[in-house]
Amino acid sequence: MSQSEKSSQITFAMQTFERIHPVEFQRRFLTQDTRLSGREFSQFRALHIVKGSISTAQGSATVRMGNTIMVCGIKAEVCEPDVKRPTHGYLTTNVELSPMCSARFRSGPPSEEAQVASEHIHRLITPSVDLTSLCIEENKVVWALSADIVCIKYDGNVLDAAIVALVAALENLKLPEVKVDPATGVVEAGAEEGVQLGIVRRLFPATFALVDDNYLVADADDAEEQMTSASLLV
């Protein structure tokens, strides 16, 4: 038997073992203080950001973190402010995890994971932006931003990737200059850019996962998440 044939048999045996016993296969690497991907326990995957990836959105960004890909698009509309916060605009977030990105998700209503991610991101991002910068005219008109964060490909740690995509899209946000006609109350948009959203602080998320109840790893991939009992977002 040639060397190439022996290598092919070994590769086939490893692939079969991984498919039949995925948890034990991962554990064999972890016990040797390494990960299947070859990363150190504290090592994050490479991050690639492209801003302005959706031409029809007021702000957008595409983020790739390893094999996890997230796209964020922001739509802006004008509306009346909350009577209790007459100088504040609105920012809503929605995370979409569909069967398109992974077979683990089902079509239909948002999954629990997607809902939790949406709520978590909203709690994190709200103190980080100046919603008063979205005020067009106090007590009358403000901007309402709706951020849709869609997972194109899922390979773990979607929360970090979603946050990075949202922040990048907010930085890319371009709102038109608008004026309110005092006689009619009609809002008119101009050709030039208006005041942009004020970002008070930029988020740099870092999620660590406790894998197999023994190993703390950074930026867990999908296979590692299947063995995760707890996670921590820093």
mmCIF file of N, CA, C and O in Angstrom, residues 51-144:
data_model
loop_
_atom_site.group_PDB
_atom_site.id
_atom_site.type_symbol
_atom_site.label_atom_id
_atom_site.label_comp_id
_atom_site.label_asym_id
_atom_site.label_seq_id
_atom_site.Cartn_x
_atom_site.Cartn_y
_atom_site.Cartn_z
ATOM 1 N N LYS A 51 -18.274 47.722 4.962
ATOM 2 C CA LYS A 51 -19.357 48.673 5.182
ATOM 3 C C LYS A 51 -20.007 49.071 3.863
ATOM 4 O O LYS A 51 -19.379 49.051 2.814
ATOM 5 N N GLY A 52 -21.299 49.412 3.942
ATOM 6 C CA GLY A 52 -22.016 49.842 2.749
ATOM 7 C C GLY A 52 -22.299 48.725 1.776
ATOM 8 O O GLY A 52 -22.354 48.948 0.565
ATOM 9 N N SER A 53 -22.508 47.517 2.284
ATOM 10 C CA SER A 53 -22.709 46.351 1.412
ATOM 11 C C SER A 53 -24.119 46.272 0.825
ATOM 12 O O SER A 53 -24.348 45.525 -0.119
ATOM 13 N N ILE A 54 -25.079 47.041 1.377
ATOM 14 C CA ILE A 54 -26.454 47.054 0.855
ATOM 15 C C ILE A 54 -26.748 48.467 0.353
ATOM 16 O O ILE A 54 -26.898 49.398 1.151
ATOM 17 N N SER A 55 -26.860 48.633 -0.939
ATOM 18 C CA SER A 55 -27.008 49.970 -1.523
ATOM 19 C C SER A 55 -28.355 50.607 -1.211
ATOM 20 O O SER A 55 -28.490 51.832 -1.230
ATOM 21 N N THR A 56 -29.386 49.793 -0.930
ATOM 22 C CA THR A 56 -30.721 50.330 -0.693
ATOM 23 C C THR A 56 -30.981 50.682 0.773
ATOM 24 O O THR A 56 -32.046 51.189 1.104
ATOM 25 N N ALA A 57 -30.019 50.408 1.647
ATOM 26 C CA ALA A 57 -30.182 50.703 3.075
ATOM 27 C C ALA A 57 -29.511 52.022 3.424
ATOM 28 O O ALA A 57 -28.550 52.443 2.772
ATOM 29 N N GLN A 58 -30.015 52.686 4.485
ATOM 30 C CA GLN A 58 -29.387 53.935 4.934
ATOM 31 C C GLN A 58 -28.024 53.674 5.589
ATOM 32 O O GLN A 58 -27.170 54.536 5.626
ATOM 33 N N GLY A 59 -27.857 52.475 6.095
ATOM 34 C CA GLY A 59 -26.591 52.058 6.671
ATOM 35 C C GLY A 59 -26.509 50.548 6.612
ATOM 36 O O GLY A 59 -27.517 49.863 6.804
ATOM 37 N N SER A 60 -25.334 50.002 6.334
ATOM 38 C CA SER A 60 -25.233 48.543 6.236
ATOM 39 C C SER A 60 -23.792 48.091 6.423
ATOM 40 O O SER A 60 -22.853 48.877 6.308
ATOM 41 N N ALA A 61 -23.653 46.813 6.709
ATOM 42 C CA ALA A 61 -22.319 46.219 6.850
ATOM 43 C C ALA A 61 -22.434 44.706 6.775
ATOM 44 O O ALA A 61 -23.450 44.125 7.166
ATOM 45 N N THR A 62 -21.381 44.081 6.274
ATOM 46 C CA THR A 62 -21.277 42.624 6.251
ATOM 47 C C THR A 62 -20.044 42.239 7.061
ATOM 48 O O THR A 62 -18.971 42.816 6.876
ATOM 49 N N VAL A 63 -20.224 41.284 7.957
ATOM 50 C CA VAL A 63 -19.135 40.840 8.826
ATOM 51 C C VAL A 63 -18.918 39.347 8.633
ATOM 52 O O VAL A 63 -19.879 38.562 8.645
ATOM 53 N N ARG A 64 -17.659 38.979 8.482
ATOM 54 C CA ARG A 64 -17.297 37.561 8.422
ATOM 55 C C ARG A 64 -16.326 37.276 9.550
ATOM 56 O O ARG A 64 -15.277 37.900 9.658
ATOM 57 N N MET A 65 -16.684 36.324 10.399
ATOM 58 C CA MET A 65 -15.844 35.908 11.514
ATOM 59 C C MET A 65 -15.650 34.404 11.387
ATOM 60 O O MET A 65 -16.531 33.620 11.734
ATOM 61 N N GLY A 66 -14.504 34.016 10.844
ATOM 62 C CA GLY A 66 -14.327 32.608 10.504
ATOM 63 C C GLY A 66 -15.308 32.258 9.402
ATOM 64 O O GLY A 66 -15.340 32.898 8.351
ATOM 65 N N ASN A 67 -16.156 31.266 9.645
ATOM 66 C CA ASN A 67 -17.185 30.892 8.677
ATOM 67 C C ASN A 67 -18.557 31.461 9.029
ATOM 68 O O ASN A 67 -19.532 31.175 8.331
ATOM 69 N N THR A 68 -18.648 32.229 10.099
ATOM 70 C CA THR A 68 -19.910 32.883 10.458
ATOM 71 C C THR A 68 -20.008 34.202 9.703
ATOM 72 O O THR A 68 -19.092 35.024 9.751
ATOM 73 N N ILE A 69 -21.122 34.394 8.986
ATOM 74 C CA ILE A 69 -21.321 35.612 8.189
ATOM 75 C C ILE A 69 -22.635 36.280 8.603
ATOM 76 O O ILE A 69 -23.688 35.650 8.611
ATOM 77 N N MET A 70 -22.555 37.566 8.950
ATOM 78 C CA MET A 70 -23.728 38.350 9.333
ATOM 79 C C MET A 70 -23.817 39.588 8.449
ATOM 80 O O MET A 70 -22.807 40.208 8.119
ATOM 81 N N VAL A 71 -25.054 39.946 8.078
ATOM 82 C CA VAL A 71 -25.302 41.161 7.302
ATOM 83 C C VAL A 71 -26.302 42.011 8.073
ATOM 84 O O VAL A 71 -27.345 41.510 8.515
ATOM 85 N N CYS A 72 -25.983 43.300 8.234
ATOM 86 C CA CYS A 72 -26.887 44.216 8.921
ATOM 87 C C CYS A 72 -27.295 45.332 7.976
ATOM 88 O O CYS A 72 -26.448 45.969 7.352
ATOM 89 N N GLY A 73 -28.608 45.569 7.880
ATOM 90 C CA GLY A 73 -29.128 46.675 7.090
ATOM 91 C C GLY A 73 -30.019 47.546 7.962
ATOM 92 O O GLY A 73 -30.813 47.018 8.751
ATOM 93 N N ILE A 74 -29.883 48.863 7.848
ATOM 94 C CA ILE A 74 -30.652 49.789 8.666
ATOM 95 C C ILE A 74 -31.581 50.616 7.786
ATOM 96 O O ILE A 74 -31.142 51.237 6.810
ATOM 97 N N LYS A 75 -32.868 50.602 8.145
ATOM 98 C CA LYS A 75 -33.876 51.407 7.449
ATOM 99 C C LYS A 75 -34.282 52.555 8.361
ATOM 100 O O LYS A 75 -34.456 52.365 9.567
ATOM 101 N N ALA A 76 -34.415 53.755 7.799
ATOM 102 C CA ALA A 76 -34.773 54.934 8.583
ATOM 103 C C ALA A 76 -36.102 55.506 8.118
ATOM 104 O O ALA A 76 -36.351 55.638 6.911
ATOM 105 N N GLU A 77 -36.958 55.843 9.072
ATOM 106 C CA GLU A 77 -38.247 56.475 8.799
ATOM 107 C C GLU A 77 -38.449 57.618 9.791
ATOM 108 O O GLU A 77 -37.834 57.634 10.860
ATOM 109 N N VAL A 78 -39.315 58.544 9.431
ATOM 110 C CA VAL A 78 -39.642 59.631 10.354
ATOM 111 C C VAL A 78 -40.957 59.308 11.063
ATOM 112 O O VAL A 78 -41.847 58.677 10.491
ATOM 113 N N CYS A 79 -41.029 59.710 12.314
ATOM 114 C CA CYS A 79 -42.242 59.466 13.094
ATOM 115 C C CYS A 79 -42.306 60.458 14.250
ATOM 116 O O CYS A 79 -41.383 61.260 14.446
ATOM 117 N N GLU A 80 -43.376 60.394 15.017
ATOM 118 C CA GLU A 80 -43.517 61.252 16.186
ATOM 119 C C GLU A 80 -42.753 60.650 17.354
ATOM 120 O O GLU A 80 -42.712 59.428 17.512
ATOM 121 N N PRO A 81 -42.156 61.477 18.205
ATOM 122 C CA PRO A 81 -41.420 60.944 19.357
ATOM 123 C C PRO A 81 -42.369 60.508 20.470
ATOM 124 O O PRO A 81 -43.550 60.859 20.465
ATOM 125 N N ASP A 82 -41.827 59.762 21.394
ATOM 126 C CA ASP A 82 -42.556 59.393 22.602
ATOM 127 C C ASP A 82 -42.803 60.673 23.416
ATOM 128 O O ASP A 82 -41.902 61.500 23.568
ATOM 129 N N VAL A 83 -44.016 60.830 23.929
ATOM 130 C CA VAL A 83 -44.344 62.049 24.676
ATOM 131 C C VAL A 83 -43.455 62.211 25.911
ATOM 132 O O VAL A 83 -43.227 63.331 26.387
ATOM 133 N N LYS A 84 -42.964 61.093 26.449
ATOM 134 C CA LYS A 84 -42.098 61.156 27.630
ATOM 135 C C LYS A 84 -40.645 61.455 27.268
ATOM 136 O O LYS A 84 -39.857 61.822 28.141
ATOM 137 N N ARG A 85 -40.304 61.274 25.982
ATOM 138 C CA ARG A 85 -38.932 61.536 25.519
ATOM 139 C C ARG A 85 -39.019 62.303 24.197
ATOM 140 O O ARG A 85 -38.715 61.766 23.126
ATOM 141 N N PRO A 86 -39.413 63.558 24.249
ATOM 142 C CA PRO A 86 -39.706 64.329 23.033
ATOM 143 C C PRO A 86 -38.496 64.649 22.161
ATOM 144 O O PRO A 86 -38.667 65.086 21.022
ATOM 145 N N THR A 87 -37.291 64.440 22.698
ATOM 146 C CA THR A 87 -36.085 64.744 21.900
ATOM 147 C C THR A 87 -35.325 63.484 21.493
ATOM 148 O O THR A 87 -34.223 63.584 20.971
ATOM 149 N N HIS A 88 -35.914 62.316 21.741
ATOM 150 C CA HIS A 88 -35.221 61.061 21.455
ATOM 151 C C HIS A 88 -35.839 60.337 20.259
ATOM 152 O O HIS A 88 -37.071 60.223 20.145
ATOM 153 N N GLY A 89 -34.964 59.842 19.397
ATOM 154 C CA GLY A 89 -35.417 58.989 18.305
ATOM 155 C C GLY A 89 -35.502 57.541 18.763
ATOM 156 O O GLY A 89 -35.440 57.244 19.960
ATOM 157 N N TYR A 90 -35.646 56.631 17.805
ATOM 158 C CA TYR A 90 -35.829 55.217 18.117
ATOM 159 C C TYR A 90 -34.770 54.375 17.403
ATOM 160 O O TYR A 90 -34.325 54.701 16.305
ATOM 161 N N LEU A 91 -34.402 53.277 18.037
ATOM 162 C CA LEU A 91 -33.533 52.272 17.413
ATOM 163 C C LEU A 91 -34.008 50.893 17.845
ATOM 164 O O LEU A 91 -34.003 50.571 19.027
ATOM 165 N N THR A 92 -34.463 50.100 16.889
ATOM 166 C CA THR A 92 -34.894 48.740 17.171
ATOM 167 C C THR A 92 -33.967 47.768 16.452
ATOM 168 O O THR A 92 -33.421 48.075 15.386
ATOM 169 N N THR A 93 -33.783 46.594 17.042
ATOM 170 C CA THR A 93 -32.899 45.581 16.455
ATOM 171 C C THR A 93 -33.639 44.261 16.313
ATOM 172 O O THR A 93 -34.458 43.901 17.167
ATOM 173 N N ASN A 94 -33.329 43.564 15.252
ATOM 174 C CA ASN A 94 -33.938 42.257 15.017
ATOM 175 C C ASN A 94 -32.901 41.317 14.409
ATOM 176 O O ASN A 94 -32.286 41.635 13.395
ATOM 177 N N VAL A 95 -32.704 40.174 15.052
ATOM 178 C CA VAL A 95 -31.759 39.170 14.562
ATOM 179 C C VAL A 95 -32.535 38.042 13.894
ATOM 180 O O VAL A 95 -33.507 37.525 14.459
ATOM 181 N N GLU A 96 -32.111 37.667 12.706
ATOM 182 C CA GLU A 96 -32.783 36.596 11.954
ATOM 183 C C GLU A 96 -31.848 35.405 11.781
ATOM 184 O O GLU A 96 -30.763 35.535 11.215
ATOM 185 N N LEU A 97 -32.290 34.260 12.294
ATOM 186 C CA LEU A 97 -31.560 33.001 12.135
ATOM 187 C C LEU A 97 -32.498 32.029 11.424
ATOM 188 O O LEU A 97 -33.419 31.487 12.028
ATOM 189 N N SER A 98 -32.274 31.819 10.158
ATOM 190 C CA SER A 98 -33.173 31.011 9.340
ATOM 191 C C SER A 98 -32.496 29.729 8.878
ATOM 192 O O SER A 98 -31.281 29.560 9.036
ATOM 193 N N PRO A 99 -33.266 28.803 8.273
ATOM 194 C CA PRO A 99 -32.665 27.570 7.741
ATOM 195 C C PRO A 99 -31.624 27.851 6.659
ATOM 196 O O PRO A 99 -30.811 26.985 6.352
ATOM 197 N N MET A 100 -31.645 29.062 6.101
ATOM 198 C CA MET A 100 -30.672 29.413 5.071
ATOM 199 C C MET A 100 -29.246 29.394 5.620
ATOM 200 O O MET A 100 -28.296 29.038 4.917
ATOM 201 N N CYS A 101 -29.099 29.756 6.914
ATOM 202 C CA CYS A 101 -27.746 29.846 7.489
ATOM 203 C C CYS A 101 -27.313 28.556 8.156
ATOM 204 O O CYS A 101 -26.116 28.292 8.281
ATOM 205 N N SER A 102 -28.278 27.731 8.596
ATOM 206 C CA SER A 102 -27.929 26.468 9.255
ATOM 207 C C SER A 102 -29.163 25.579 9.346
ATOM 208 O O SER A 102 -30.282 26.065 9.562
ATOM 209 N N ALA A 103 -28.944 24.287 9.239
ATOM 210 C CA ALA A 103 -30.048 23.325 9.330
ATOM 211 C C ALA A 103 -30.593 23.218 10.751
ATOM 212 O O ALA A 103 -31.654 22.641 10.963
ATOM 213 N N ARG A 104 -29.889 23.780 11.726
ATOM 214 C CA ARG A 104 -30.342 23.714 13.110
ATOM 215 C C ARG A 104 -31.539 24.615 13.365
ATOM 216 O O ARG A 104 -32.229 24.482 14.370
ATOM 217 N N PHE A 105 -31.799 25.565 12.446
ATOM 218 C CA PHE A 105 -32.918 26.493 12.601
ATOM 219 C C PHE A 105 -34.067 26.094 11.682
ATOM 220 O O PHE A 105 -33.861 25.473 10.641
ATOM 221 N N ARG A 106 -35.270 26.465 12.082
ATOM 222 C CA ARG A 106 -36.477 26.128 11.329
ATOM 223 C C ARG A 106 -37.142 27.393 10.821
ATOM 224 O O ARG A 106 -37.010 28.462 11.407
ATOM 225 N N SER A 107 -37.896 27.257 9.734
ATOM 226 C CA SER A 107 -38.644 28.394 9.208
ATOM 227 C C SER A 107 -39.838 28.670 10.112
ATOM 228 O O SER A 107 -40.253 27.817 10.898
ATOM 229 N N GLY A 108 -40.403 29.862 9.984
ATOM 230 C CA GLY A 108 -41.539 30.223 10.823
ATOM 231 C C GLY A 108 -41.187 31.357 11.767
ATOM 232 O O GLY A 108 -40.323 32.190 11.463
ATOM 233 N N PRO A 109 -41.845 31.405 12.924
ATOM 234 C CA PRO A 109 -41.577 32.479 13.896
ATOM 235 C C PRO A 109 -40.127 32.465 14.348
ATOM 236 O O PRO A 109 -39.458 31.432 14.284
ATOM 237 N N PRO A 110 -39.608 33.622 14.807
ATOM 238 C CA PRO A 110 -38.221 33.684 15.269
ATOM 239 C C PRO A 110 -37.954 32.660 16.363
ATOM 240 O O PRO A 110 -38.776 32.455 17.255
ATOM 241 N N SER A 111 -36.797 31.995 16.287
ATOM 242 C CA SER A 111 -36.422 31.012 17.293
ATOM 243 C C SER A 111 -36.109 31.711 18.613
ATOM 244 O O SER A 111 -35.913 32.923 18.672
ATOM 245 N N GLU A 112 -36.076 30.924 19.680
ATOM 246 C CA GLU A 112 -35.757 31.488 20.986
ATOM 247 C C GLU A 112 -34.364 32.114 20.977
ATOM 248 O O GLU A 112 -34.138 33.182 21.565
ATOM 249 N N GLU A 113 -33.425 31.460 20.294
ATOM 250 C CA GLU A 113 -32.061 31.983 20.221
ATOM 251 C C GLU A 113 -32.031 33.340 19.532
ATOM 252 O O GLU A 113 -31.313 34.259 19.960
ATOM 253 N N ALA A 114 -32.828 33.492 18.463
ATOM 254 C CA ALA A 114 -32.872 34.765 17.741
ATOM 255 C C ALA A 114 -33.501 35.857 18.601
ATOM 256 O O ALA A 114 -33.028 37.002 18.618
ATOM 257 N N GLN A 115 -34.556 35.519 19.325
ATOM 258 C CA GLN A 115 -35.214 36.501 20.185
ATOM 259 C C GLN A 115 -34.296 36.955 21.318
ATOM 260 O O GLN A 115 -34.213 38.149 21.631
ATOM 261 N N VAL A 116 -33.611 36.000 21.932
ATOM 262 C CA VAL A 116 -32.687 36.335 23.021
ATOM 263 C C VAL A 116 -31.561 37.226 22.504
ATOM 264 O O VAL A 116 -31.172 38.209 23.150
ATOM 265 N N ALA A 117 -31.031 36.892 21.318
ATOM 266 C CA ALA A 117 -29.959 37.687 20.729
ATOM 267 C C ALA A 117 -30.437 39.109 20.432
ATOM 268 O O ALA A 117 -29.718 40.083 20.698
ATOM 269 N N SER A 118 -31.650 39.247 19.897
ATOM 270 C CA SER A 118 -32.202 40.567 19.588
ATOM 271 C C SER A 118 -32.323 41.416 20.843
ATOM 272 O O SER A 118 -31.938 42.602 20.861
ATOM 273 N N GLU A 119 -32.876 40.825 21.903
ATOM 274 C CA GLU A 119 -33.065 41.553 23.155
ATOM 275 C C GLU A 119 -31.723 41.920 23.792
ATOM 276 O O GLU A 119 -31.551 43.035 24.311
ATOM 277 N N HIS A 120 -30.778 40.976 23.763
ATOM 278 C CA HIS A 120 -29.465 41.222 24.354
ATOM 279 C C HIS A 120 -28.754 42.352 23.615
ATOM 280 O O HIS A 120 -28.171 43.256 24.243
ATOM 281 N N ILE A 121 -28.782 42.321 22.304
ATOM 282 C CA ILE A 121 -28.119 43.359 21.504
ATOM 283 C C ILE A 121 -28.764 44.717 21.740
ATOM 284 O O ILE A 121 -28.078 45.739 21.857
ATOM 285 N N HIS A 122 -30.090 44.744 21.847
ATOM 286 C CA HIS A 122 -30.788 46.018 22.080
ATOM 287 C C HIS A 122 -30.384 46.620 23.423
ATOM 288 O O HIS A 122 -30.159 47.835 23.535
ATOM 289 N N ARG A 123 -30.271 45.770 24.447
ATOM 290 C CA ARG A 123 -29.856 46.267 25.766
ATOM 291 C C ARG A 123 -28.429 46.794 25.732
ATOM 292 O O ARG A 123 -28.104 47.773 26.414
ATOM 293 N N LEU A 124 -27.569 46.189 24.941
ATOM 294 C CA LEU A 124 -26.182 46.613 24.866
ATOM 295 C C LEU A 124 -26.009 47.887 24.042
ATOM 296 O O LEU A 124 -25.228 48.777 24.409
ATOM 297 N N ILE A 125 -26.735 47.986 22.931
ATOM 298 C CA ILE A 125 -26.504 49.088 22.003
ATOM 299 C C ILE A 125 -27.193 50.378 22.436
ATOM 300 O O ILE A 125 -26.698 51.484 22.154
ATOM 301 N N THR A 126 -28.319 50.289 23.131
ATOM 302 C CA THR A 126 -29.074 51.490 23.488
ATOM 303 C C THR A 126 -28.261 52.505 24.290
ATOM 304 O O THR A 126 -28.269 53.701 23.970
ATOM 305 N N PRO A 127 -27.500 52.075 25.335
ATOM 306 C CA PRO A 127 -26.689 53.062 26.060
ATOM 307 C C PRO A 127 -25.480 53.554 25.267
ATOM 308 O O PRO A 127 -24.819 54.500 25.689
ATOM 309 N N SER A 128 -25.207 52.907 24.146
ATOM 310 C CA SER A 128 -24.000 53.225 23.385
ATOM 311 C C SER A 128 -24.228 54.268 22.297
ATOM 312 O O SER A 128 -23.274 54.700 21.650
ATOM 313 N N VAL A 129 -25.491 54.640 22.063
ATOM 314 C CA VAL A 129 -25.794 55.622 21.025
ATOM 315 C C VAL A 129 -26.553 56.798 21.633
ATOM 316 O O VAL A 129 -27.234 56.663 22.651
ATOM 317 N N ASP A 130 -26.413 57.949 20.997
ATOM 318 C CA ASP A 130 -27.099 59.165 21.437
ATOM 319 C C ASP A 130 -28.379 59.317 20.635
ATOM 320 O O ASP A 130 -28.362 59.828 19.510
ATOM 321 N N LEU A 131 -29.488 58.886 21.196
ATOM 322 C CA LEU A 131 -30.755 58.922 20.483
ATOM 323 C C LEU A 131 -31.268 60.345 20.285
ATOM 324 O O LEU A 131 -32.143 60.577 19.443
ATOM 325 N N THR A 132 -30.728 61.310 21.039
ATOM 326 C CA THR A 132 -31.152 62.695 20.831
ATOM 327 C C THR A 132 -30.629 63.236 19.499
ATOM 328 O O THR A 132 -31.157 64.215 18.973
ATOM 329 N N SER A 133 -29.582 62.599 18.959
ATOM 330 C CA SER A 133 -29.061 63.036 17.660
ATOM 331 C C SER A 133 -30.020 62.670 16.527
ATOM 332 O O SER A 133 -29.831 63.105 15.383
ATOM 333 N N LEU A 134 -31.050 61.876 16.842
ATOM 334 C CA LEU A 134 -32.051 61.496 15.842
ATOM 335 C C LEU A 134 -33.266 62.414 15.875
ATOM 336 O O LEU A 134 -34.249 62.183 15.165
ATOM 337 N N CYS A 135 -33.205 63.445 16.706
ATOM 338 C CA CYS A 135 -34.315 64.394 16.804
ATOM 339 C C CYS A 135 -34.268 65.372 15.636
ATOM 340 O O CYS A 135 -33.245 66.025 15.394
ATOM 341 N N ILE A 136 -35.382 65.493 14.910
ATOM 342 C CA ILE A 136 -35.482 66.444 13.803
ATOM 343 C C ILE A 136 -36.096 67.752 14.295
ATOM 344 O O ILE A 136 -35.578 68.834 14.041
ATOM 345 N N GLU A 137 -37.184 67.628 15.026
ATOM 346 C CA GLU A 137 -37.811 68.788 15.664
ATOM 347 C C GLU A 137 -38.477 68.317 16.945
ATOM 348 O O GLU A 137 -39.327 67.420 16.921
ATOM 349 N N GLU A 138 -38.070 68.909 18.048
ATOM 350 C CA GLU A 138 -38.546 68.482 19.367
ATOM 351 C C GLU A 138 -40.070 68.457 19.435
ATOM 352 O O GLU A 138 -40.739 69.376 18.958
ATOM 353 N N ASN A 139 -40.571 67.363 20.019
ATOM 354 C CA ASN A 139 -42.009 67.157 20.221
ATOM 355 C C ASN A 139 -42.782 66.887 18.936
ATOM 356 O O ASN A 139 -43.988 66.658 18.983
ATOM 357 N N LYS A 140 -42.090 66.915 17.788
ATOM 358 C CA LYS A 140 -42.823 66.760 16.531
ATOM 359 C C LYS A 140 -42.335 65.587 15.687
ATOM 360 O O LYS A 140 -43.111 64.690 15.353
ATOM 361 N N VAL A 141 -41.038 65.594 15.333
ATOM 362 C CA VAL A 141 -40.536 64.586 14.382
ATOM 363 C C VAL A 141 -39.157 64.086 14.804
ATOM 364 O O VAL A 141 -38.288 64.885 15.166
ATOM 365 N N VAL A 142 -38.972 62.775 14.753
ATOM 366 C CA VAL A 142 -37.672 62.159 15.017
ATOM 367 C C VAL A 142 -37.445 61.041 14.003
ATOM 368 O O VAL A 142 -38.373 60.605 13.313
ATOM 369 N N TRP A 143 -36.196 60.576 13.941
ATOM 370 C CA TRP A 143 -35.868 59.416 13.108
ATOM 371 C C TRP A 143 -36.125 58.132 13.909
ATOM 372 O O TRP A 143 -35.818 58.056 15.100
ATOM 373 N N ALA A 144 -36.648 57.136 13.231
ATOM 374 C CA ALA A 144 -36.807 55.795 13.797
ATOM 375 C C ALA A 144 -35.966 54.843 12.954
ATOM 376 O O ALA A 144 -36.219 54.682 11.755
#
